[in-house]
Amino acid sequence: MNIKNKIEINVVLFKRDLRLQDNEAIYNALSTGRKTLFLYVFEDMLLNDPHYSERHWNFIKESLIDLNHSLIAFNSEVLIVQSNINRTLQIIQETYKIACVYSHQETGIKVTYDRDKVLKRFLLNNMIQWEENVNNGVFRGLRDRNNWVEMWEDFMDEPLLPFRPKTGQLCSREEVAHLASFFHLPDLATDSDSPFQKGGTSIALKYMHTFFNERSANYNAHISKPLLSRRSCSRLSPYLSWGNLSVRQVWQEAARCIDQNKYKKQMEAFRSRLRWQAHFIQKFEMEDEMEFVSLNKGYRKLKKQTSERYIEAWKNGMTGYPLVDACMRCLKETGYLNFRMRAMVVSFFTHNLWQPWQKATIILSRYFLDFEPGIHFPQIQMQAGETGINMLRMYNPTKNGIAHDPDGIFIKKWVPELAELDTAFVHQPSRMTPMEQQMANFFIGKNYPKPIVNLQETRKHASDILWNMKDENTVIEENFRILQKHTLSNRKKSS
Ligand SMILES: Cc1cc2nc3c(=O)[nH]c(=O)nc-3n(C[C@H](O)[C@H](O)[C@H](O)COP(=O)(O)OP(=O)(O)OC[C@H]3O[C@@H](n4cnc5c(N)ncnc54)[C@H](O)[C@@H]3O)c2cc1C
């Protein structure tokens, strides 16, 4: 078809914003009045990226199916293809003239940053505009955090953006089907019996409403408990990470609870977590090297010897430390752990096993259903004690088990080898005497691993090195630089 006869359209390129309501990319595209196509590309380069695993792709598929379900009312659907973005747009251009691509600014890993550079060139060469919008109050191009809190709060307090396409404005299902015939289409089937949280705005709203209406009652009391947190925390993280909900939607819902005096203390604590969400992503946006190296340059000289044996044992929950093992097995199986247990397993990996934090990033990103690069890398570095500006925290897994899973219910569920032991031994089975092992017909080294390292010795080793490094010149200079750049002007700190 001659370019002059082609219909002009907008393309909304979904990234981690798989929702219709309060989606600025969609809102801006529809505001032009132009015909609009919704597009999701399962990009080969990301499908092959080791940070991602099947659980993420399934969550995205479920989210897209849910989107398409909502779009039936508008006789439209998302064009879902497996390809690369430039190639996809090129093929769409054979049918339509793309006037503008709308998408969120992505605070992603290096491969998505590189892809965006290539996409930018392609759009420029093809005279297609690209309108990127701010994502969840994370701002591009900031040099420091002066006024950041105010900017973020203003963003969060703005009215939600409605989804109101004009009749016939969205590409129809027939038009999308026609385009789809030119592509390789991914299989969208997923296992409905999988143990992971299911993707999609419909289910995200259920999680949100049950949290605000009842589950949050024990938010503060249960937040550190590996078992109880699974119900009392919001469990909204995958829905925020993949954008089934906007942070603003959740923030404003929490504000309504506070106004109604409902679970006020819990809501204040919950809202501070939402601030952290943005704070960490903003930090990563401004320090993208954090994917590979320590933010504080003083720690980059720290060389730790990699042990595949330690890494495998940790990854598979076979360290001989029951709480670590229960957490890792549970995470592998369900994709979720509460904050404290995430911090504890990273502390064990980087301090007790003395492994480089970089080795934990891919293992955990593949396990966490809510993998969000902007939180993930800064949090892992912080828990590894390599930021210089944060308090060095080393979590003792045995003490944490006794404090937060006193009856060992979580441990017994995930480490069934320990299920028949007296509670007294569940947290430290290695303390059983040979006679006690005989009586329980349970043998350390046979039924369950011996502790892989000595907790006290390894803790001392790590703490001596890391505390000494805190006084080194580069670490101190870097602390100054980091604080200058990332400290919030009104001291609502969460760095
Ligand atoms: C090593 C490590 C890696 C992590 N990686 C991720 C990740 O990839 N993706 C992710 O979403 N969270 C990550 N977190 C943060 C946190 O553990 C999870 O957000 C939280 O446990 C999710 O459960 P929830 O939604 O029930 O949390 P809630 O307690 O209900 O919190 C509500 C929301 O606030 C945000 N939030 C909560 N805690 C934090 C925090 N400490 N830092 C930043 N944001 C927070 C999340 O968006 C969360 O959904 C990581 C934490 C650690 C220690």
Coordinates of C-alpha atoms and ligand atoms in Angstrom, one line a residue:
M1 CA 0.0 0.0 0.0
N2 CA 1.2 3.5 -0.8
I3 CA 2.4 5.3 2.4
K4 CA 0.0 8.2 1.5
N5 CA -3.0 5.8 1.7
K6 CA -2.0 4.2 5.0
I7 CA -4.0 5.0 8.1
E8 CA -2.0 6.8 10.8
I9 CA -1.9 5.1 14.1
N10 CA -0.3 5.3 17.5
V11 CA 1.3 2.3 19.0
V12 CA 1.2 1.8 22.8
L13 CA 4.2 -0.4 23.6
F14 CA 3.5 -2.3 26.9
K15 CA 6.5 -2.9 29.1
R16 CA 6.2 -3.3 32.8
D17 CA 2.8 -1.4 32.8
L18 CA 0.3 -4.2 32.0
R19 CA -2.9 -2.3 32.9
L20 CA -5.5 -0.1 31.3
Q21 CA -6.3 2.2 34.1
D22 CA -3.9 4.9 35.2
N23 CA -1.6 4.1 32.4
E24 CA -0.1 7.3 31.1
A25 CA 1.2 5.8 27.9
I26 CA -2.4 4.7 27.0
Y27 CA -3.9 8.0 28.2
N28 CA -1.5 10.1 26.2
A29 CA -2.0 8.0 23.0
L30 CA -5.8 8.2 23.3
S31 CA -5.8 11.9 24.0
T32 CA -4.5 12.5 20.4
G33 CA -7.8 11.1 19.1
R34 CA -5.8 8.9 16.7
K35 CA -6.4 5.2 16.1
T36 CA -4.4 3.2 18.5
L37 CA -2.8 -0.2 18.6
F38 CA -1.8 -2.0 21.8
L39 CA 1.4 -4.0 21.4
Y40 CA 3.3 -6.5 23.6
V41 CA 6.5 -8.1 22.3
F42 CA 8.0 -11.1 23.9
E43 CA 11.5 -10.1 23.0
D44 CA 13.9 -12.8 22.1
M45 CA 16.7 -11.0 23.8
L46 CA 14.8 -10.9 27.1
L47 CA 13.4 -14.5 26.7
N48 CA 17.1 -15.5 26.6
D49 CA 18.2 -13.3 29.4
P50 CA 19.3 -15.2 32.5
H51 CA 17.6 -12.8 35.0
Y52 CA 14.2 -14.0 33.8
S53 CA 12.6 -17.4 34.1
E54 CA 9.4 -19.1 33.1
R55 CA 7.5 -17.8 36.1
H56 CA 7.9 -14.2 34.9
W57 CA 6.8 -15.1 31.4
N58 CA 3.7 -16.9 32.7
F59 CA 2.8 -14.0 34.9
I60 CA 3.0 -11.7 31.9
K61 CA 1.0 -14.1 29.8
E62 CA -1.7 -14.2 32.4
S63 CA -1.6 -10.4 32.6
L64 CA -2.1 -10.1 28.8
I65 CA -5.0 -12.5 28.8
D66 CA -6.6 -10.5 31.5
L67 CA -6.0 -7.3 29.4
N68 CA -7.5 -8.9 26.4
H69 CA -10.5 -10.0 28.4
S70 CA -11.1 -6.4 29.5
L71 CA -10.7 -5.2 25.9
I72 CA -13.5 -7.4 24.6
A73 CA -15.9 -4.7 25.6
F74 CA -14.1 -2.4 23.1
N75 CA -13.9 -5.0 20.4
S76 CA -10.1 -4.8 20.7
E77 CA -7.2 -6.7 21.9
V78 CA -3.4 -6.5 22.4
L79 CA -1.2 -7.6 19.5
I80 CA 1.0 -10.1 21.2
V81 CA 4.0 -11.3 19.2
Q82 CA 7.4 -12.9 19.7
S83 CA 10.1 -11.0 17.9
N84 CA 12.2 -7.9 18.5
I85 CA 10.6 -4.5 18.7
N86 CA 12.1 -2.8 15.7
R87 CA 11.2 -5.7 13.4
T88 CA 7.7 -5.8 14.8
L89 CA 7.2 -2.1 14.1
Q90 CA 8.7 -2.5 10.7
I91 CA 6.1 -5.1 9.8
I92 CA 3.2 -3.0 11.3
Q93 CA 4.4 -0.1 9.1
E94 CA 3.6 -2.2 6.0
T95 CA -0.1 -1.9 6.9
Y96 CA -0.2 1.4 8.8
K97 CA 1.7 4.5 9.2
I98 CA 2.9 4.7 12.8
A99 CA 2.8 8.3 13.9
C100 CA 3.9 7.8 17.5
V101 CA 5.0 5.1 19.9
Y102 CA 3.9 5.6 23.5
S103 CA 5.6 3.8 26.4
H104 CA 6.8 4.1 29.9
Q105 CA 10.4 5.1 30.7
E106 CA 12.0 1.8 31.8
T107 CA 14.4 1.6 34.6
G108 CA 15.8 -1.7 33.5
I109 CA 18.9 -3.8 33.1
K110 CA 21.6 -3.1 30.6
V111 CA 20.0 -5.2 27.8
T112 CA 16.8 -3.2 27.9
Y113 CA 18.7 0.1 28.0
D114 CA 20.7 -1.0 24.9
R115 CA 17.5 -2.1 23.2
D116 CA 15.9 1.4 23.9
K117 CA 19.0 3.0 22.3
V118 CA 18.5 0.9 19.1
L119 CA 14.8 1.5 19.2
K120 CA 15.4 5.3 19.4
R121 CA 17.6 5.2 16.3
F122 CA 15.0 3.1 14.4
L123 CA 12.2 5.5 15.3
L124 CA 14.3 8.5 14.3
N125 CA 15.2 6.9 11.0
N126 CA 11.6 6.1 10.2
M127 CA 10.3 9.5 11.4
I128 CA 8.2 8.0 14.1
Q129 CA 7.8 10.0 17.3
W130 CA 8.5 8.3 20.6
E131 CA 6.7 9.7 23.7
E132 CA 8.0 8.1 26.9
N133 CA 6.3 9.0 30.2
V134 CA 7.4 9.0 33.8
N135 CA 6.9 5.6 35.4
N136 CA 5.5 5.5 38.9
G137 CA 7.2 8.8 40.0
V138 CA 10.7 7.7 39.0
F139 CA 12.3 10.7 37.2
R140 CA 14.9 10.5 34.5
G141 CA 17.9 12.7 34.3
L142 CA 18.0 13.8 38.0
R143 CA 21.4 14.8 39.4
D144 CA 20.4 14.8 43.0
R145 CA 17.4 14.3 45.2
N146 CA 16.6 17.9 46.0
N147 CA 12.8 18.2 45.7
W148 CA 12.5 14.5 44.8
V149 CA 10.1 13.7 47.6
E150 CA 7.9 16.6 46.7
M151 CA 7.9 15.7 43.0
W152 CA 7.1 12.1 43.9
E153 CA 4.3 13.0 46.3
D154 CA 2.8 15.4 43.8
F155 CA 2.9 12.6 41.2
M156 CA 1.2 10.2 43.6
D157 CA -1.5 12.7 44.5
E158 CA -2.5 13.4 41.0
P159 CA -5.9 12.0 39.9
L160 CA -5.8 8.5 38.3
L161 CA -5.9 8.6 34.6
P162 CA -9.1 7.0 33.2
F163 CA -9.2 4.5 30.3
R164 CA -11.8 6.0 27.9
P165 CA -11.2 5.2 24.3
K166 CA -13.6 6.8 21.8
T167 CA -15.8 4.3 19.9
G168 CA -13.7 2.6 17.2
Q169 CA -10.5 4.3 18.4
L170 CA -8.7 1.1 19.3
C171 CA -7.6 -1.3 16.5
S172 CA -10.4 -3.8 16.2
R173 CA -9.9 -7.5 16.9
E174 CA -10.2 -8.2 13.2
E175 CA -7.5 -5.6 12.5
V176 CA -5.3 -7.1 15.2
A177 CA -5.9 -10.6 13.9
H178 CA -4.8 -9.4 10.4
L179 CA -1.6 -8.0 11.8
A180 CA -1.0 -11.1 13.9
S181 CA -1.0 -13.2 10.7
F182 CA 2.5 -11.7 9.9
F183 CA 4.1 -12.8 13.1
H184 CA 5.3 -15.7 15.2
L185 CA 2.8 -15.8 18.0
P186 CA 3.7 -17.1 21.4
D187 CA 1.7 -19.8 23.1
L188 CA -0.2 -18.0 25.9
A189 CA -1.2 -21.1 27.8
T190 CA 0.0 -21.3 31.4
D191 CA -0.5 -23.8 34.2
S192 CA -3.5 -22.8 36.3
D193 CA -2.4 -25.1 39.1
S194 CA 1.0 -23.4 39.5
P195 CA 1.9 -22.3 43.1
F196 CA 2.7 -18.7 41.9
Q197 CA 0.5 -15.7 42.3
K198 CA -1.4 -15.3 39.0
G199 CA -0.9 -12.2 36.8
G200 CA -3.5 -9.7 35.8
T201 CA -5.2 -6.5 37.0
S202 CA -8.4 -8.4 38.0
I203 CA -6.6 -10.6 40.5
A204 CA -4.3 -7.7 41.6
L205 CA -7.4 -5.7 42.6
K206 CA -8.6 -8.7 44.7
Y207 CA -5.2 -8.8 46.5
M208 CA -5.4 -5.0 47.0
H209 CA -9.0 -5.0 48.4
T210 CA -8.5 -8.0 50.7
F211 CA -5.3 -6.3 52.0
F212 CA -7.0 -3.0 52.7
N213 CA -10.2 -4.5 54.0
E214 CA -8.8 -7.2 56.3
R215 CA -5.4 -8.7 55.8
S216 CA -3.5 -5.6 56.8
A217 CA -4.8 -5.8 60.4
N218 CA -1.6 -7.6 61.4
Y219 CA 0.7 -6.0 58.9
N220 CA 3.1 -4.6 61.5
A221 CA 3.0 -7.6 63.8
H222 CA 3.6 -10.2 61.1
I223 CA 5.9 -8.4 58.6
S224 CA 9.0 -10.2 59.7
K225 CA 7.5 -13.6 60.1
P226 CA 8.2 -15.9 57.2
L227 CA 4.9 -17.7 57.5
L228 CA 2.4 -15.1 58.7
S229 CA 3.7 -12.3 56.5
R230 CA 2.5 -14.3 53.5
R231 CA -1.1 -13.4 54.5
S232 CA -0.6 -10.1 56.4
C233 CA 1.7 -8.3 53.9
S234 CA 0.0 -6.9 50.8
R235 CA 1.6 -9.4 48.4
L236 CA 1.2 -6.6 45.8
S237 CA 4.9 -6.7 44.7
P238 CA 4.4 -8.7 41.5
Y239 CA 1.5 -6.5 40.5
L240 CA 3.5 -3.4 41.0
S241 CA 6.6 -4.8 39.4
W242 CA 4.8 -5.8 36.2
G243 CA 2.4 -2.9 36.4
N244 CA -0.9 -4.6 36.8
L245 CA -1.5 -1.7 39.2
S246 CA 0.1 1.7 39.4
V247 CA 1.8 2.6 42.6
R248 CA -0.5 5.7 42.6
Q249 CA -3.6 3.5 42.7
V250 CA -2.3 1.7 45.7
W251 CA -0.9 4.8 47.4
Q252 CA -4.3 6.6 47.1
E253 CA -6.2 3.5 48.3
A254 CA -4.0 3.5 51.4
A255 CA -4.6 7.2 51.9
R256 CA -8.3 6.6 51.9
C257 CA -7.9 4.0 54.7
I258 CA -5.9 6.5 56.7
D259 CA -8.6 9.2 56.2
Q260 CA -11.2 6.7 57.5
N261 CA -8.9 5.8 60.4
K262 CA -8.8 2.2 59.3
Y263 CA -5.7 0.3 60.2
K264 CA -4.0 3.7 60.4
K265 CA -0.6 2.6 61.9
Q266 CA -0.4 -0.3 59.5
M267 CA -1.2 2.0 56.6
E268 CA 1.5 4.5 57.6
A269 CA 4.0 1.6 57.6
F270 CA 2.8 0.3 54.4
R271 CA 3.0 3.7 52.7
S272 CA 6.6 4.0 53.8
R273 CA 7.3 0.8 51.9
L274 CA 5.8 2.4 48.8
R275 CA 8.2 5.3 49.3
W276 CA 11.1 2.8 49.5
Q277 CA 9.9 1.2 46.3
A278 CA 10.3 4.5 44.4
H279 CA 13.5 5.5 46.3
F280 CA 15.4 2.4 45.3
I281 CA 14.2 2.5 41.7
Q282 CA 15.2 6.1 41.5
K283 CA 18.6 5.3 42.9
F284 CA 19.1 2.6 40.3
E285 CA 17.8 4.9 37.6
M286 CA 20.6 7.3 38.6
E287 CA 23.3 4.6 39.1
D288 CA 22.7 1.9 36.5
E289 CA 26.2 0.5 37.1
M290 CA 24.8 -1.1 40.2
E291 CA 23.7 -4.1 38.1
F292 CA 27.4 -5.1 37.9
V293 CA 29.5 -3.3 40.5
S294 CA 29.2 -1.9 44.1
L295 CA 27.7 1.6 44.2
N296 CA 30.5 2.5 46.6
K297 CA 33.7 2.3 44.6
G298 CA 35.6 1.6 47.7
Y299 CA 34.2 -2.0 47.8
R300 CA 35.0 -2.8 44.3
K301 CA 38.5 -4.1 45.3
L302 CA 36.9 -6.7 47.6
K303 CA 37.7 -10.0 46.1
K304 CA 35.8 -13.1 47.3
Q305 CA 36.6 -16.6 46.1
T306 CA 33.6 -18.2 44.4
S307 CA 32.6 -21.6 45.7
E308 CA 30.2 -23.5 43.4
R309 CA 29.6 -26.0 46.2
Y310 CA 28.4 -23.2 48.5
I311 CA 26.4 -21.5 45.8
E312 CA 24.6 -24.8 44.9
A313 CA 23.9 -25.6 48.5
W314 CA 22.4 -22.2 49.1
K315 CA 20.4 -22.1 45.9
N316 CA 18.8 -25.5 46.6
G317 CA 18.3 -25.1 50.4
M318 CA 20.9 -27.6 51.5
T319 CA 23.2 -25.5 53.8
G320 CA 22.4 -27.2 57.0
Y321 CA 20.9 -24.0 58.4
P322 CA 17.1 -24.7 58.6
L323 CA 15.8 -21.2 58.2
V324 CA 18.0 -20.5 55.2
D325 CA 17.1 -23.8 53.7
A326 CA 13.4 -23.3 54.3
C327 CA 13.5 -19.8 52.8
M328 CA 15.4 -20.9 49.7
R329 CA 13.2 -23.9 49.0
C330 CA 10.0 -21.9 49.7
L331 CA 11.2 -19.1 47.3
K332 CA 12.1 -21.6 44.6
E333 CA 8.7 -23.2 44.9
T334 CA 6.4 -20.2 45.4
G335 CA 8.4 -17.1 44.1
Y336 CA 7.8 -15.2 47.3
L337 CA 9.6 -14.3 50.6
N338 CA 9.0 -11.4 52.9
F339 CA 11.6 -8.7 53.2
R340 CA 13.4 -9.8 56.3
M341 CA 13.9 -13.3 55.0
R342 CA 15.2 -12.0 51.7
A343 CA 17.7 -9.9 53.7
M344 CA 18.6 -12.9 55.8
V345 CA 19.4 -15.2 52.9
V346 CA 21.5 -12.5 51.2
S347 CA 23.3 -11.8 54.4
F348 CA 24.1 -15.5 54.8
F349 CA 25.3 -15.8 51.2
T350 CA 27.5 -12.7 51.2
H351 CA 28.7 -12.8 54.9
N352 CA 28.7 -16.4 56.1
L353 CA 29.4 -18.1 52.8
W354 CA 31.5 -15.0 51.8
Q355 CA 30.4 -15.1 48.2
P356 CA 30.3 -12.1 45.8
W357 CA 26.8 -10.5 45.8
Q358 CA 26.9 -10.6 42.0
K359 CA 26.5 -14.4 42.2
A360 CA 23.2 -14.0 44.1
T361 CA 21.6 -11.6 41.7
I362 CA 20.6 -13.9 38.9
I363 CA 19.7 -16.8 41.2
L364 CA 17.3 -14.6 43.1
S365 CA 15.9 -12.6 40.2
R366 CA 14.9 -15.9 38.6
Y367 CA 13.2 -17.0 41.8
F368 CA 11.5 -13.7 42.8
L369 CA 8.2 -13.5 40.9
D370 CA 8.4 -9.7 41.6
F371 CA 11.9 -9.2 40.1
E372 CA 12.2 -5.5 39.8
P373 CA 15.8 -4.4 38.8
G374 CA 15.5 -1.0 40.6
I375 CA 14.9 -2.7 43.9
H376 CA 16.8 -5.9 43.4
F377 CA 20.3 -4.7 42.8
P378 CA 20.4 -1.9 45.4
Q379 CA 18.8 -4.2 48.1
I380 CA 21.3 -7.0 47.4
Q381 CA 24.2 -4.6 47.7
M382 CA 22.8 -3.1 50.8
Q383 CA 22.3 -6.5 52.5
A384 CA 25.8 -7.4 51.4
G385 CA 27.1 -4.4 53.4
E386 CA 28.8 -2.8 50.4
T387 CA 27.2 0.6 50.3
G388 CA 29.2 2.2 53.1
I389 CA 26.3 4.4 54.1
N390 CA 24.0 1.8 55.6
M391 CA 24.4 0.0 58.9
L392 CA 26.1 -3.3 58.5
R393 CA 23.5 -6.0 59.3
M394 CA 24.4 -9.6 59.6
Y395 CA 21.4 -11.8 60.3
N396 CA 21.8 -14.9 62.4
P397 CA 19.5 -17.5 60.8
T398 CA 19.2 -19.5 64.0
K399 CA 18.2 -16.6 66.1
N400 CA 15.9 -15.3 63.4
G401 CA 14.3 -18.8 63.3
I402 CA 13.7 -18.8 67.0
A403 CA 12.3 -15.3 67.0
H404 CA 10.1 -15.4 63.9
D405 CA 9.2 -19.0 63.5
P406 CA 9.3 -20.2 67.2
D407 CA 7.4 -23.4 66.7
G408 CA 9.3 -24.2 63.5
I409 CA 6.1 -24.5 61.5
F410 CA 7.6 -22.7 58.4
I411 CA 10.8 -24.7 58.7
K412 CA 9.0 -28.0 59.0
K413 CA 6.8 -27.2 56.0
W414 CA 9.7 -26.5 53.7
V415 CA 12.3 -28.8 55.1
P416 CA 10.2 -31.9 55.7
E417 CA 13.3 -33.9 56.8
L418 CA 13.0 -31.9 60.1
A419 CA 9.2 -32.3 60.4
E420 CA 9.4 -35.1 63.0
L421 CA 12.0 -33.5 65.2
D422 CA 11.2 -31.9 68.6
T423 CA 10.8 -28.2 68.3
A424 CA 13.9 -27.8 70.4
F425 CA 16.1 -29.2 67.6
V426 CA 14.3 -27.8 64.6
H427 CA 16.4 -24.6 64.6
Q428 CA 19.6 -26.4 65.3
P429 CA 19.5 -30.1 64.4
S430 CA 23.2 -30.3 64.4
R431 CA 23.1 -29.9 68.2
M432 CA 21.5 -33.4 68.6
T433 CA 23.9 -35.8 70.3
P434 CA 24.5 -39.2 68.6
M435 CA 22.1 -40.7 71.1
E436 CA 19.4 -38.2 70.3
Q437 CA 19.9 -38.8 66.6
Q438 CA 19.6 -42.5 67.1
M439 CA 16.4 -42.1 69.1
A440 CA 14.9 -39.9 66.4
N441 CA 16.2 -42.1 63.6
F442 CA 17.5 -38.9 62.1
F443 CA 21.2 -38.6 61.2
I444 CA 23.0 -35.3 60.5
G445 CA 25.0 -35.7 57.3
K446 CA 22.6 -38.4 56.1
N447 CA 19.0 -37.1 56.5
Y448 CA 20.0 -33.5 56.5
P449 CA 23.3 -31.7 55.8
K450 CA 25.8 -30.7 58.4
P451 CA 26.1 -26.9 58.7
I452 CA 28.0 -25.8 55.7
V453 CA 30.1 -23.2 57.6
N454 CA 30.6 -22.2 61.2
L455 CA 28.3 -19.3 61.8
Q456 CA 30.3 -17.5 64.5
E457 CA 33.7 -17.8 62.7
T458 CA 32.3 -16.7 59.3
R459 CA 30.5 -13.8 60.9
K460 CA 33.6 -12.6 62.6
H461 CA 35.6 -13.0 59.4
A462 CA 33.1 -10.9 57.4
S463 CA 32.6 -8.3 60.0
D464 CA 36.3 -7.7 60.6
I465 CA 36.9 -7.1 56.9
L466 CA 33.8 -5.0 56.3
W467 CA 34.2 -2.9 59.4
N468 CA 37.8 -2.2 58.6
M469 CA 36.9 -1.2 55.0
K470 CA 34.4 1.4 56.4
D471 CA 37.4 3.6 57.4
E472 CA 39.2 3.4 54.1
N473 CA 39.5 6.7 52.2
T474 CA 37.7 5.7 49.0
V475 CA 34.8 4.3 51.0
I476 CA 34.5 7.5 53.0
E477 CA 34.8 9.7 49.9
E478 CA 32.2 7.6 48.2
N479 CA 29.9 7.8 51.2
F480 CA 30.0 11.5 50.8
R481 CA 29.3 11.4 47.1
I482 CA 26.4 8.9 47.6
L483 CA 24.9 10.9 50.4
Q484 CA 25.1 14.1 48.4
K485 CA 23.4 12.5 45.5
H486 CA 20.8 10.3 47.1
T487 CA 19.9 11.7 50.5
L488 CA 16.4 13.0 50.5
S489 CA 16.1 16.7 51.1
N490 CA 13.5 16.4 53.8
R491 CA 15.3 13.5 55.5
K492 CA 12.6 11.0 54.9
K493 CA 15.4 8.6 54.4
S494 CA 15.3 5.0 53.3
S495 CA 18.7 4.8 51.7
Ligands
LIG1 C1 17.7 -8.8 48.7 C2 16.3 -8.2 48.4 C3 15.9 -8.2 47.1 C4 14.6 -7.6 46.8 N1 14.2 -7.7 45.5 C5 12.9 -7.2 45.2 C6 12.4 -7.2 43.9 O1 13.1 -7.7 43.0 N2 11.2 -6.7 43.7 C7 10.4 -6.2 44.7 O2 9.3 -5.8 44.4 N3 10.9 -6.1 45.9 C8 12.1 -6.6 46.3 N4 12.6 -6.5 47.5 C9 11.8 -5.7 48.5 C10 10.8 -6.5 49.4 O3 11.3 -7.6 50.0 C11 9.5 -6.9 48.6 O4 9.0 -5.7 47.9 C12 8.4 -7.3 49.6 O5 8.8 -8.3 50.4 C13 7.2 -7.7 48.7 O6 6.2 -8.2 49.5 P1 4.8 -7.4 49.7 O7 4.3 -6.9 48.4 O8 3.9 -8.2 50.5 O9 5.3 -6.1 50.6 P2 4.6 -5.0 51.5 O10 5.3 -5.1 52.8 O11 3.1 -5.2 51.5 O12 5.0 -3.7 50.8 C14 4.3 -3.0 49.7 C15 5.1 -2.7 48.6 O13 6.2 -1.8 48.9 C16 7.4 -2.1 48.2 N5 8.4 -2.6 49.2 C17 8.2 -3.3 50.3 N6 9.4 -3.4 50.9 C18 10.3 -2.8 50.2 C19 11.7 -2.6 50.3 N7 12.4 -3.1 51.4 N8 12.4 -1.9 49.3 C20 11.7 -1.5 48.3 N9 10.4 -1.6 48.1 C21 9.7 -2.3 49.0 C22 7.0 -3.3 47.3 O14 6.6 -2.7 46.0 C23 5.8 -3.9 48.0 O15 5.0 -4.6 47.1 C24 13.8 -7.1 47.9 C25 14.3 -7.1 49.2 C26 15.6 -7.6 49.4 C27 16.1 -7.7 50.8

